[in-house]
Amino acid sequence: MAIIKTTKKSALSPPVSETSPIGWMRKHLFSSTFNSLLTIVTIYIIYITIKEVWVWGIADAVWVADTRRECFNISADGACWAGVISWLDSIFYGRYPREELWRINLGLLFLFIWMAPLWLPRVKAKISIGLTTVFLYPFLAGYLFSGGDKGIFMQIMFTAAIVCLLGNTAHSVIGVLTGRSLPEFLIRRFGNKNASEKSQRYILLGILVLSLVAVYVWQMDWKVEGVPWTRWGGLFLTLVIAGIGIASALPGGIILALGRRSRMPLVRVFSTSFIELFRSVPLITVLFMATTMFPLFMPDGFALNKLVQVIIAVCLFNACYIAEIVRGGLQTIPKGQFEGAHTVGLGYWSTMGLIVMPQALKNMIPNIVGNFISLLKDTTLVSIIGLFDVLGMLRSVGKDLPWLGLHKEPLVFGAIMFFLICFVMSKYSRHLEVKLSTDHKN
Amino acid sequence: MIDTKTQETQKTREHLASAASTEVIIDFNKVNKWYGDFHVLKDIDLTVHQGERIVICGPSGSGKSTLIRCMNHLEEHQSGSIVIDDITLNKNLKNIDHIRTEVGMVFQNFNLFPHLTILENLTLGPKWVRKISKVEAQATAMKYLERVNIPEQADKFPGQLSGGQQQRVAIARSLCMNPKIMLFDEPTSALDPEMIKEVLDVMIELADTGMTMVVVTHEMGFAKIVADRIIFMDEGVIVEENDPNEFFHNPQHERTKEFLSQIL
């Protein structure tokens, strides 16, 4: 007998247990006696933990005091945040001259202005903005932070960075307002419609050269006082080391990973041994090697300062880790993608740059950002070899006479700081993953 | 089963007139290839003229995919010579790159770039290899998307398209490079029966334009309409080579008869 359905079956509303909060709790928290017991115990543990932290850190804490003794007199059981607050400048900037702090803040502000367009949807040419951040911004920031006399190379790069910053800012503002790029805007606004594309390009090039010359002339007389690297410290130093490490580890890692997969034996052996060497040694050893052994191999009279040595060590160390992550990412790309790229005529570098790397890196975002997070935390190791990074500064609070013995509070404060930074990075990586996902599999 | 799907095209279409000229565009001379110890291609001799449409069939493992992949050097042959459009394929990378811009290829698994939109997939080659301006490349891309009947999908990603649509995009992607030869490596094998027809229709239309085509396929209905010549391969050897009429109605070799009896 045939069954033929002619009417549609309408949907019924779901049972209460599926929608109401009480139904949810019954299902997930109190489904059996044992589970109910577990729930209650867990809630109790959470309660006493939060209560203790609240009482120590907020309710009984002392916020205003001049010495640790005063803190004790006001409240013996609470945290003495007054010590952390009075050291706040040092924790953030180390022993950087107080009257020059504006330079660090300005540098960070420039970084923000430089990178903000990356998050503005209407701005074009995001890749060049990203690349200039990596390759030009360090010179601008480097001079602002260290100051002193500029060599000819530094003068040129500083000029280029400033012109780039100005152009970049103008480009972003125009992008947000009109959705066009800076050259497009200039041509539309002031250009001659009859002029050929080539002559327009020459005029734009002329404007660029003119502004470079103008800024170069201006910066010849502009000078800020030199601050030796030994006065750098605190969170600022941590961010400098980690920032350079992050910015250079990715390109370095990509090159090493490609080298390891190369068909040329010499390149492959070199990359592989380099990666394996650095990966099989703890970071602290690499840091010691960089600061004590490295100078021995250098010719007489060739001396790098300790900070540069440390930064090079951190960069190489992390490039090796990133290299292995990138190699893993490359292996997830099916052979068909290479073949597809070859059949449209793309060569090795365009295949890698346009087809393989974008996909591989996208797949690897969680791992890469995870590595960056541990890189940021690992930089605290430099306090062991005598740089006063954020951890170094946090530990000096307790050695300062008025605050003698105050160790707990600064470290808790440091933990909160690191948590905030790392949590933001991790959230951002998750956001990137979702945003860049185009596979539409889920 | 396969045959019923193409019956409609078979019924409605006569065999296309041959567009073959006398100019040789693919020339295999005593080509041999090994995978390790395994001898995949044994002394292959093959000549394809410009505008000719060749269908290659045979049981799996017979070397037909390897043969077609040698034509744009996705596989390297170890002895013999392959001349494509008067250029000899050897270790010279420049030659290989040049050949690949002249030879389009469509794969069983489409091999579209999942991180790019359909339009970007199509304009990538013209923009980066042919150095054509973006606007021009997009115009060409839209022209070919219209030819494969999916212009409305231009801004989607490959993952959002059905298999048949993806394969048509892959065909359009190859056509955007304006190739002299189109290679098809089992273009319908990964598709649902319903989608096979839409891809075959596009391929028949392409054949109608006089494109040189080499197609590895099991779609015998398609072969009957389009092929100027059918090549039957087994165990790395070209066993039989004939025009479709003779091939289907009067197969010479025992192995061919056996294969046809299984597939038809």
PDB file of N, CA, C and O in Angstrom, chain A residues 251-300:
ATOM      1  N   PRO A 251      58.391  36.766   9.421  1.00  0.00           N
ATOM      2  CA  PRO A 251      59.134  36.656   8.154  1.00  0.00           C
ATOM      3  C   PRO A 251      60.314  35.688   8.257  1.00  0.00           C
ATOM      4  O   PRO A 251      60.530  34.874   7.346  1.00  0.00           O
ATOM      5  N   GLY A 252      61.043  35.763   9.377  1.00  0.00           N
ATOM      6  CA  GLY A 252      62.185  34.850   9.548  1.00  0.00           C
ATOM      7  C   GLY A 252      61.736  33.401   9.535  1.00  0.00           C
ATOM      8  O   GLY A 252      62.359  32.539   8.901  1.00  0.00           O
ATOM      9  N   GLY A 253      60.632  33.128  10.243  1.00  0.00           N
ATOM     10  CA  GLY A 253      60.117  31.764  10.312  1.00  0.00           C
ATOM     11  C   GLY A 253      59.670  31.256   8.955  1.00  0.00           C
ATOM     12  O   GLY A 253      59.911  30.101   8.601  1.00  0.00           O
ATOM     13  N   ILE A 254      59.036  32.130   8.165  1.00  0.00           N
ATOM     14  CA  ILE A 254      58.572  31.718   6.838  1.00  0.00           C
ATOM     15  C   ILE A 254      59.774  31.348   5.963  1.00  0.00           C
ATOM     16  O   ILE A 254      59.782  30.309   5.296  1.00  0.00           O
ATOM     17  N   ILE A 255      60.817  32.183   6.018  1.00  0.00           N
ATOM     18  CA  ILE A 255      62.003  31.899   5.200  1.00  0.00           C
ATOM     19  C   ILE A 255      62.634  30.575   5.628  1.00  0.00           C
ATOM     20  O   ILE A 255      62.974  29.729   4.796  1.00  0.00           O
ATOM     21  N   LEU A 256      62.752  30.369   6.950  1.00  0.00           N
ATOM     22  CA  LEU A 256      63.357  29.121   7.429  1.00  0.00           C
ATOM     23  C   LEU A 256      62.511  27.910   7.037  1.00  0.00           C
ATOM     24  O   LEU A 256      63.038  26.865   6.648  1.00  0.00           O
ATOM     25  N   ALA A 257      61.179  28.057   7.139  1.00  0.00           N
ATOM     26  CA  ALA A 257      60.300  26.931   6.801  1.00  0.00           C
ATOM     27  C   ALA A 257      60.420  26.588   5.324  1.00  0.00           C
ATOM     28  O   ALA A 257      60.503  25.407   4.952  1.00  0.00           O
ATOM     29  N   LEU A 258      60.449  27.618   4.468  1.00  0.00           N
ATOM     30  CA  LEU A 258      60.605  27.357   3.033  1.00  0.00           C
ATOM     31  C   LEU A 258      61.969  26.733   2.771  1.00  0.00           C
ATOM     32  O   LEU A 258      62.108  25.828   1.950  1.00  0.00           O
ATOM     33  N   GLY A 259      62.973  27.217   3.510  1.00  0.00           N
ATOM     34  CA  GLY A 259      64.319  26.658   3.358  1.00  0.00           C
ATOM     35  C   GLY A 259      64.344  25.193   3.715  1.00  0.00           C
ATOM     36  O   GLY A 259      64.965  24.374   3.034  1.00  0.00           O
ATOM     37  N   ARG A 260      63.612  24.834   4.769  1.00  0.00           N
ATOM     38  CA  ARG A 260      63.615  23.449   5.201  1.00  0.00           C
ATOM     39  C   ARG A 260      62.921  22.541   4.190  1.00  0.00           C
ATOM     40  O   ARG A 260      63.179  21.352   4.124  1.00  0.00           O
ATOM     41  N   ARG A 261      61.990  23.117   3.426  1.00  0.00           N
ATOM     42  CA  ARG A 261      61.301  22.314   2.409  1.00  0.00           C
ATOM     43  C   ARG A 261      61.935  22.462   1.045  1.00  0.00           C
ATOM     44  O   ARG A 261      61.421  21.942   0.058  1.00  0.00           O
ATOM     45  N   SER A 262      63.039  23.203   0.964  1.00  0.00           N
ATOM     46  CA  SER A 262      63.663  23.475  -0.334  1.00  0.00           C
ATOM     47  C   SER A 262      64.199  22.193  -0.970  1.00  0.00           C
ATOM     48  O   SER A 262      64.523  21.230  -0.292  1.00  0.00           O
ATOM     49  N   ARG A 263      64.291  22.222  -2.302  1.00  0.00           N
ATOM     50  CA  ARG A 263      64.879  21.072  -3.002  1.00  0.00           C
ATOM     51  C   ARG A 263      66.387  21.176  -3.046  1.00  0.00           C
ATOM     52  O   ARG A 263      67.067  20.230  -3.397  1.00  0.00           O
ATOM     53  N   MET A 264      66.920  22.363  -2.729  1.00  0.00           N
ATOM     54  CA  MET A 264      68.378  22.519  -2.743  1.00  0.00           C
ATOM     55  C   MET A 264      68.942  21.993  -1.433  1.00  0.00           C
ATOM     56  O   MET A 264      68.598  22.501  -0.366  1.00  0.00           O
ATOM     57  N   PRO A 265      69.784  20.959  -1.501  1.00  0.00           N
ATOM     58  CA  PRO A 265      70.246  20.293  -0.283  1.00  0.00           C
ATOM     59  C   PRO A 265      70.954  21.237   0.688  1.00  0.00           C
ATOM     60  O   PRO A 265      70.729  21.172   1.898  1.00  0.00           O
ATOM     61  N   LEU A 266      71.766  22.148   0.154  1.00  0.00           N
ATOM     62  CA  LEU A 266      72.541  23.022   1.025  1.00  0.00           C
ATOM     63  C   LEU A 266      71.613  23.906   1.864  1.00  0.00           C
ATOM     64  O   LEU A 266      71.760  24.027   3.079  1.00  0.00           O
ATOM     65  N   VAL A 267      70.624  24.516   1.182  1.00  0.00           N
ATOM     66  CA  VAL A 267      69.659  25.378   1.867  1.00  0.00           C
ATOM     67  C   VAL A 267      68.889  24.569   2.909  1.00  0.00           C
ATOM     68  O   VAL A 267      68.691  25.004   4.038  1.00  0.00           O
ATOM     69  N   ARG A 268      68.502  23.346   2.499  1.00  0.00           N
ATOM     70  CA  ARG A 268      67.682  22.528   3.389  1.00  0.00           C
ATOM     71  C   ARG A 268      68.467  22.143   4.645  1.00  0.00           C
ATOM     72  O   ARG A 268      67.982  22.277   5.763  1.00  0.00           O
ATOM     73  N   VAL A 269      69.703  21.683   4.440  1.00  0.00           N
ATOM     74  CA  VAL A 269      70.513  21.252   5.581  1.00  0.00           C
ATOM     75  C   VAL A 269      70.777  22.431   6.513  1.00  0.00           C
ATOM     76  O   VAL A 269      70.649  22.319   7.732  1.00  0.00           O
ATOM     77  N   PHE A 270      71.084  23.584   5.915  1.00  0.00           N
ATOM     78  CA  PHE A 270      71.355  24.749   6.748  1.00  0.00           C
ATOM     79  C   PHE A 270      70.119  25.113   7.581  1.00  0.00           C
ATOM     80  O   PHE A 270      70.204  25.272   8.798  1.00  0.00           O
ATOM     81  N   SER A 271      68.956  25.208   6.915  1.00  0.00           N
ATOM     82  CA  SER A 271      67.738  25.592   7.636  1.00  0.00           C
ATOM     83  C   SER A 271      67.409  24.586   8.717  1.00  0.00           C
ATOM     84  O   SER A 271      67.079  24.950   9.846  1.00  0.00           O
ATOM     85  N   THR A 272      67.491  23.303   8.351  1.00  0.00           N
ATOM     86  CA  THR A 272      67.115  22.265   9.313  1.00  0.00           C
ATOM     87  C   THR A 272      68.021  22.313  10.535  1.00  0.00           C
ATOM     88  O   THR A 272      67.543  22.289  11.671  1.00  0.00           O
ATOM     89  N   SER A 273      69.338  22.413  10.314  1.00  0.00           N
ATOM     90  CA  SER A 273      70.217  22.387  11.481  1.00  0.00           C
ATOM     91  C   SER A 273      70.032  23.645  12.318  1.00  0.00           C
ATOM     92  O   SER A 273      70.059  23.581  13.549  1.00  0.00           O
ATOM     93  N   PHE A 274      69.815  24.773  11.656  1.00  0.00           N
ATOM     94  CA  PHE A 274      69.580  26.014  12.386  1.00  0.00           C
ATOM     95  C   PHE A 274      68.356  25.885  13.288  1.00  0.00           C
ATOM     96  O   PHE A 274      68.405  26.178  14.481  1.00  0.00           O
ATOM     97  N   ILE A 275      67.263  25.390  12.687  1.00  0.00           N
ATOM     98  CA  ILE A 275      66.022  25.244  13.449  1.00  0.00           C
ATOM     99  C   ILE A 275      66.210  24.285  14.618  1.00  0.00           C
ATOM    100  O   ILE A 275      65.864  24.580  15.757  1.00  0.00           O
ATOM    101  N   GLU A 276      66.803  23.119  14.315  1.00  0.00           N
ATOM    102  CA  GLU A 276      66.928  22.100  15.353  1.00  0.00           C
ATOM    103  C   GLU A 276      67.846  22.570  16.479  1.00  0.00           C
ATOM    104  O   GLU A 276      67.606  22.300  17.648  1.00  0.00           O
ATOM    105  N   LEU A 277      68.920  23.280  16.103  1.00  0.00           N
ATOM    106  CA  LEU A 277      69.852  23.779  17.111  1.00  0.00           C
ATOM    107  C   LEU A 277      69.128  24.687  18.104  1.00  0.00           C
ATOM    108  O   LEU A 277      69.204  24.496  19.315  1.00  0.00           O
ATOM    109  N   PHE A 278      68.389  25.670  17.576  1.00  0.00           N
ATOM    110  CA  PHE A 278      67.754  26.626  18.468  1.00  0.00           C
ATOM    111  C   PHE A 278      66.593  26.007  19.231  1.00  0.00           C
ATOM    112  O   PHE A 278      66.307  26.407  20.348  1.00  0.00           O
ATOM    113  N   ARG A 279      65.926  25.047  18.609  1.00  0.00           N
ATOM    114  CA  ARG A 279      64.770  24.457  19.275  1.00  0.00           C
ATOM    115  C   ARG A 279      65.149  23.517  20.401  1.00  0.00           C
ATOM    116  O   ARG A 279      64.354  23.221  21.269  1.00  0.00           O
ATOM    117  N   SER A 280      66.390  23.015  20.340  1.00  0.00           N
ATOM    118  CA  SER A 280      66.757  22.033  21.353  1.00  0.00           C
ATOM    119  C   SER A 280      67.487  22.686  22.526  1.00  0.00           C
ATOM    120  O   SER A 280      68.015  21.998  23.379  1.00  0.00           O
ATOM    121  N   VAL A 281      67.531  24.018  22.543  1.00  0.00           N
ATOM    122  CA  VAL A 281      68.215  24.728  23.624  1.00  0.00           C
ATOM    123  C   VAL A 281      67.200  25.637  24.310  1.00  0.00           C
ATOM    124  O   VAL A 281      66.388  26.259  23.644  1.00  0.00           O
ATOM    125  N   PRO A 282      67.221  25.708  25.652  1.00  0.00           N
ATOM    126  CA  PRO A 282      66.282  26.613  26.331  1.00  0.00           C
ATOM    127  C   PRO A 282      66.603  28.069  26.016  1.00  0.00           C
ATOM    128  O   PRO A 282      67.769  28.413  25.768  1.00  0.00           O
ATOM    129  N   LEU A 283      65.598  28.900  26.054  1.00  0.00           N
ATOM    130  CA  LEU A 283      65.780  30.315  25.716  1.00  0.00           C
ATOM    131  C   LEU A 283      66.824  30.971  26.605  1.00  0.00           C
ATOM    132  O   LEU A 283      67.657  31.753  26.146  1.00  0.00           O
ATOM    133  N   ILE A 284      66.812  30.601  27.902  1.00  0.00           N
ATOM    134  CA  ILE A 284      67.735  31.261  28.823  1.00  0.00           C
ATOM    135  C   ILE A 284      69.186  30.974  28.410  1.00  0.00           C
ATOM    136  O   ILE A 284      70.055  31.835  28.479  1.00  0.00           O
ATOM    137  N   THR A 285      69.429  29.742  27.913  1.00  0.00           N
ATOM    138  CA  THR A 285      70.771  29.401  27.439  1.00  0.00           C
ATOM    139  C   THR A 285      71.138  30.250  26.230  1.00  0.00           C
ATOM    140  O   THR A 285      72.262  30.750  26.120  1.00  0.00           O
ATOM    141  N   VAL A 286      70.174  30.395  25.316  1.00  0.00           N
ATOM    142  CA  VAL A 286      70.430  31.209  24.130  1.00  0.00           C
ATOM    143  C   VAL A 286      70.760  32.642  24.547  1.00  0.00           C
ATOM    144  O   VAL A 286      71.675  33.267  24.014  1.00  0.00           O
ATOM    145  N   LEU A 287      70.027  33.135  25.553  1.00  0.00           N
ATOM    146  CA  LEU A 287      70.282  34.504  26.014  1.00  0.00           C
ATOM    147  C   LEU A 287      71.683  34.635  26.602  1.00  0.00           C
ATOM    148  O   LEU A 287      72.416  35.588  26.311  1.00  0.00           O
ATOM    149  N   PHE A 288      72.080  33.649  27.419  1.00  0.00           N
ATOM    150  CA  PHE A 288      73.427  33.693  27.996  1.00  0.00           C
ATOM    151  C   PHE A 288      74.490  33.611  26.904  1.00  0.00           C
ATOM    152  O   PHE A 288      75.483  34.338  26.923  1.00  0.00           O
ATOM    153  N   MET A 289      74.260  32.710  25.951  1.00  0.00           N
ATOM    154  CA  MET A 289      75.196  32.584  24.832  1.00  0.00           C
ATOM    155  C   MET A 289      75.330  33.920  24.120  1.00  0.00           C
ATOM    156  O   MET A 289      76.433  34.361  23.788  1.00  0.00           O
ATOM    157  N   ALA A 290      74.174  34.563  23.872  1.00  0.00           N
ATOM    158  CA  ALA A 290      74.191  35.805  23.105  1.00  0.00           C
ATOM    159  C   ALA A 290      74.962  36.890  23.832  1.00  0.00           C
ATOM    160  O   ALA A 290      75.683  37.669  23.220  1.00  0.00           O
ATOM    161  N   THR A 291      74.830  36.936  25.157  1.00  0.00           N
ATOM    162  CA  THR A 291      75.465  38.049  25.862  1.00  0.00           C
ATOM    163  C   THR A 291      76.903  37.741  26.275  1.00  0.00           C
ATOM    164  O   THR A 291      77.698  38.667  26.413  1.00  0.00           O
ATOM    165  N   THR A 292      77.240  36.482  26.494  1.00  0.00           N
ATOM    166  CA  THR A 292      78.603  36.201  26.954  1.00  0.00           C
ATOM    167  C   THR A 292      79.498  35.593  25.870  1.00  0.00           C
ATOM    168  O   THR A 292      80.655  35.972  25.737  1.00  0.00           O
ATOM    169  N   MET A 293      78.946  34.639  25.077  1.00  0.00           N
ATOM    170  CA  MET A 293      79.797  33.955  24.103  1.00  0.00           C
ATOM    171  C   MET A 293      79.911  34.729  22.795  1.00  0.00           C
ATOM    172  O   MET A 293      80.972  34.776  22.179  1.00  0.00           O
ATOM    173  N   PHE A 294      78.816  35.318  22.367  1.00  0.00           N
ATOM    174  CA  PHE A 294      78.786  35.997  21.074  1.00  0.00           C
ATOM    175  C   PHE A 294      79.924  37.017  20.910  1.00  0.00           C
ATOM    176  O   PHE A 294      80.621  37.010  19.908  1.00  0.00           O
ATOM    177  N   PRO A 295      80.170  37.885  21.929  1.00  0.00           N
ATOM    178  CA  PRO A 295      81.258  38.864  21.781  1.00  0.00           C
ATOM    179  C   PRO A 295      82.614  38.200  21.550  1.00  0.00           C
ATOM    180  O   PRO A 295      83.480  38.778  20.895  1.00  0.00           O
ATOM    181  N   LEU A 296      82.803  36.965  22.068  1.00  0.00           N
ATOM    182  CA  LEU A 296      84.099  36.299  21.897  1.00  0.00           C
ATOM    183  C   LEU A 296      84.379  35.991  20.433  1.00  0.00           C
ATOM    184  O   LEU A 296      85.531  35.977  19.993  1.00  0.00           O
ATOM    185  N   PHE A 297      83.316  35.712  19.658  1.00  0.00           N
ATOM    186  CA  PHE A 297      83.504  35.338  18.255  1.00  0.00           C
ATOM    187  C   PHE A 297      83.674  36.552  17.346  1.00  0.00           C
ATOM    188  O   PHE A 297      84.027  36.424  16.198  1.00  0.00           O
ATOM    189  N   MET A 298      83.380  37.718  17.898  1.00  0.00           N
ATOM    190  CA  MET A 298      83.405  38.913  17.059  1.00  0.00           C
ATOM    191  C   MET A 298      84.817  39.493  17.011  1.00  0.00           C
ATOM    192  O   MET A 298      85.593  39.342  17.949  1.00  0.00           O
ATOM    193  N   PRO A 299      85.171  40.160  15.912  1.00  0.00           N
ATOM    194  CA  PRO A 299      86.504  40.773  15.834  1.00  0.00           C
ATOM    195  C   PRO A 299      86.647  41.878  16.879  1.00  0.00           C
ATOM    196  O   PRO A 299      85.662  42.422  17.364  1.00  0.00           O
ATOM    197  N   ASP A 300      87.898  42.195  17.220  1.00  0.00           N
ATOM    198  CA  ASP A 300      88.141  43.239  18.216  1.00  0.00           C
ATOM    199  C   ASP A 300      87.512  44.550  17.769  1.00  0.00           C
ATOM    200  O   ASP A 300      87.528  44.897  16.596  1.00  0.00           O
TER     201      ASP A 300
END
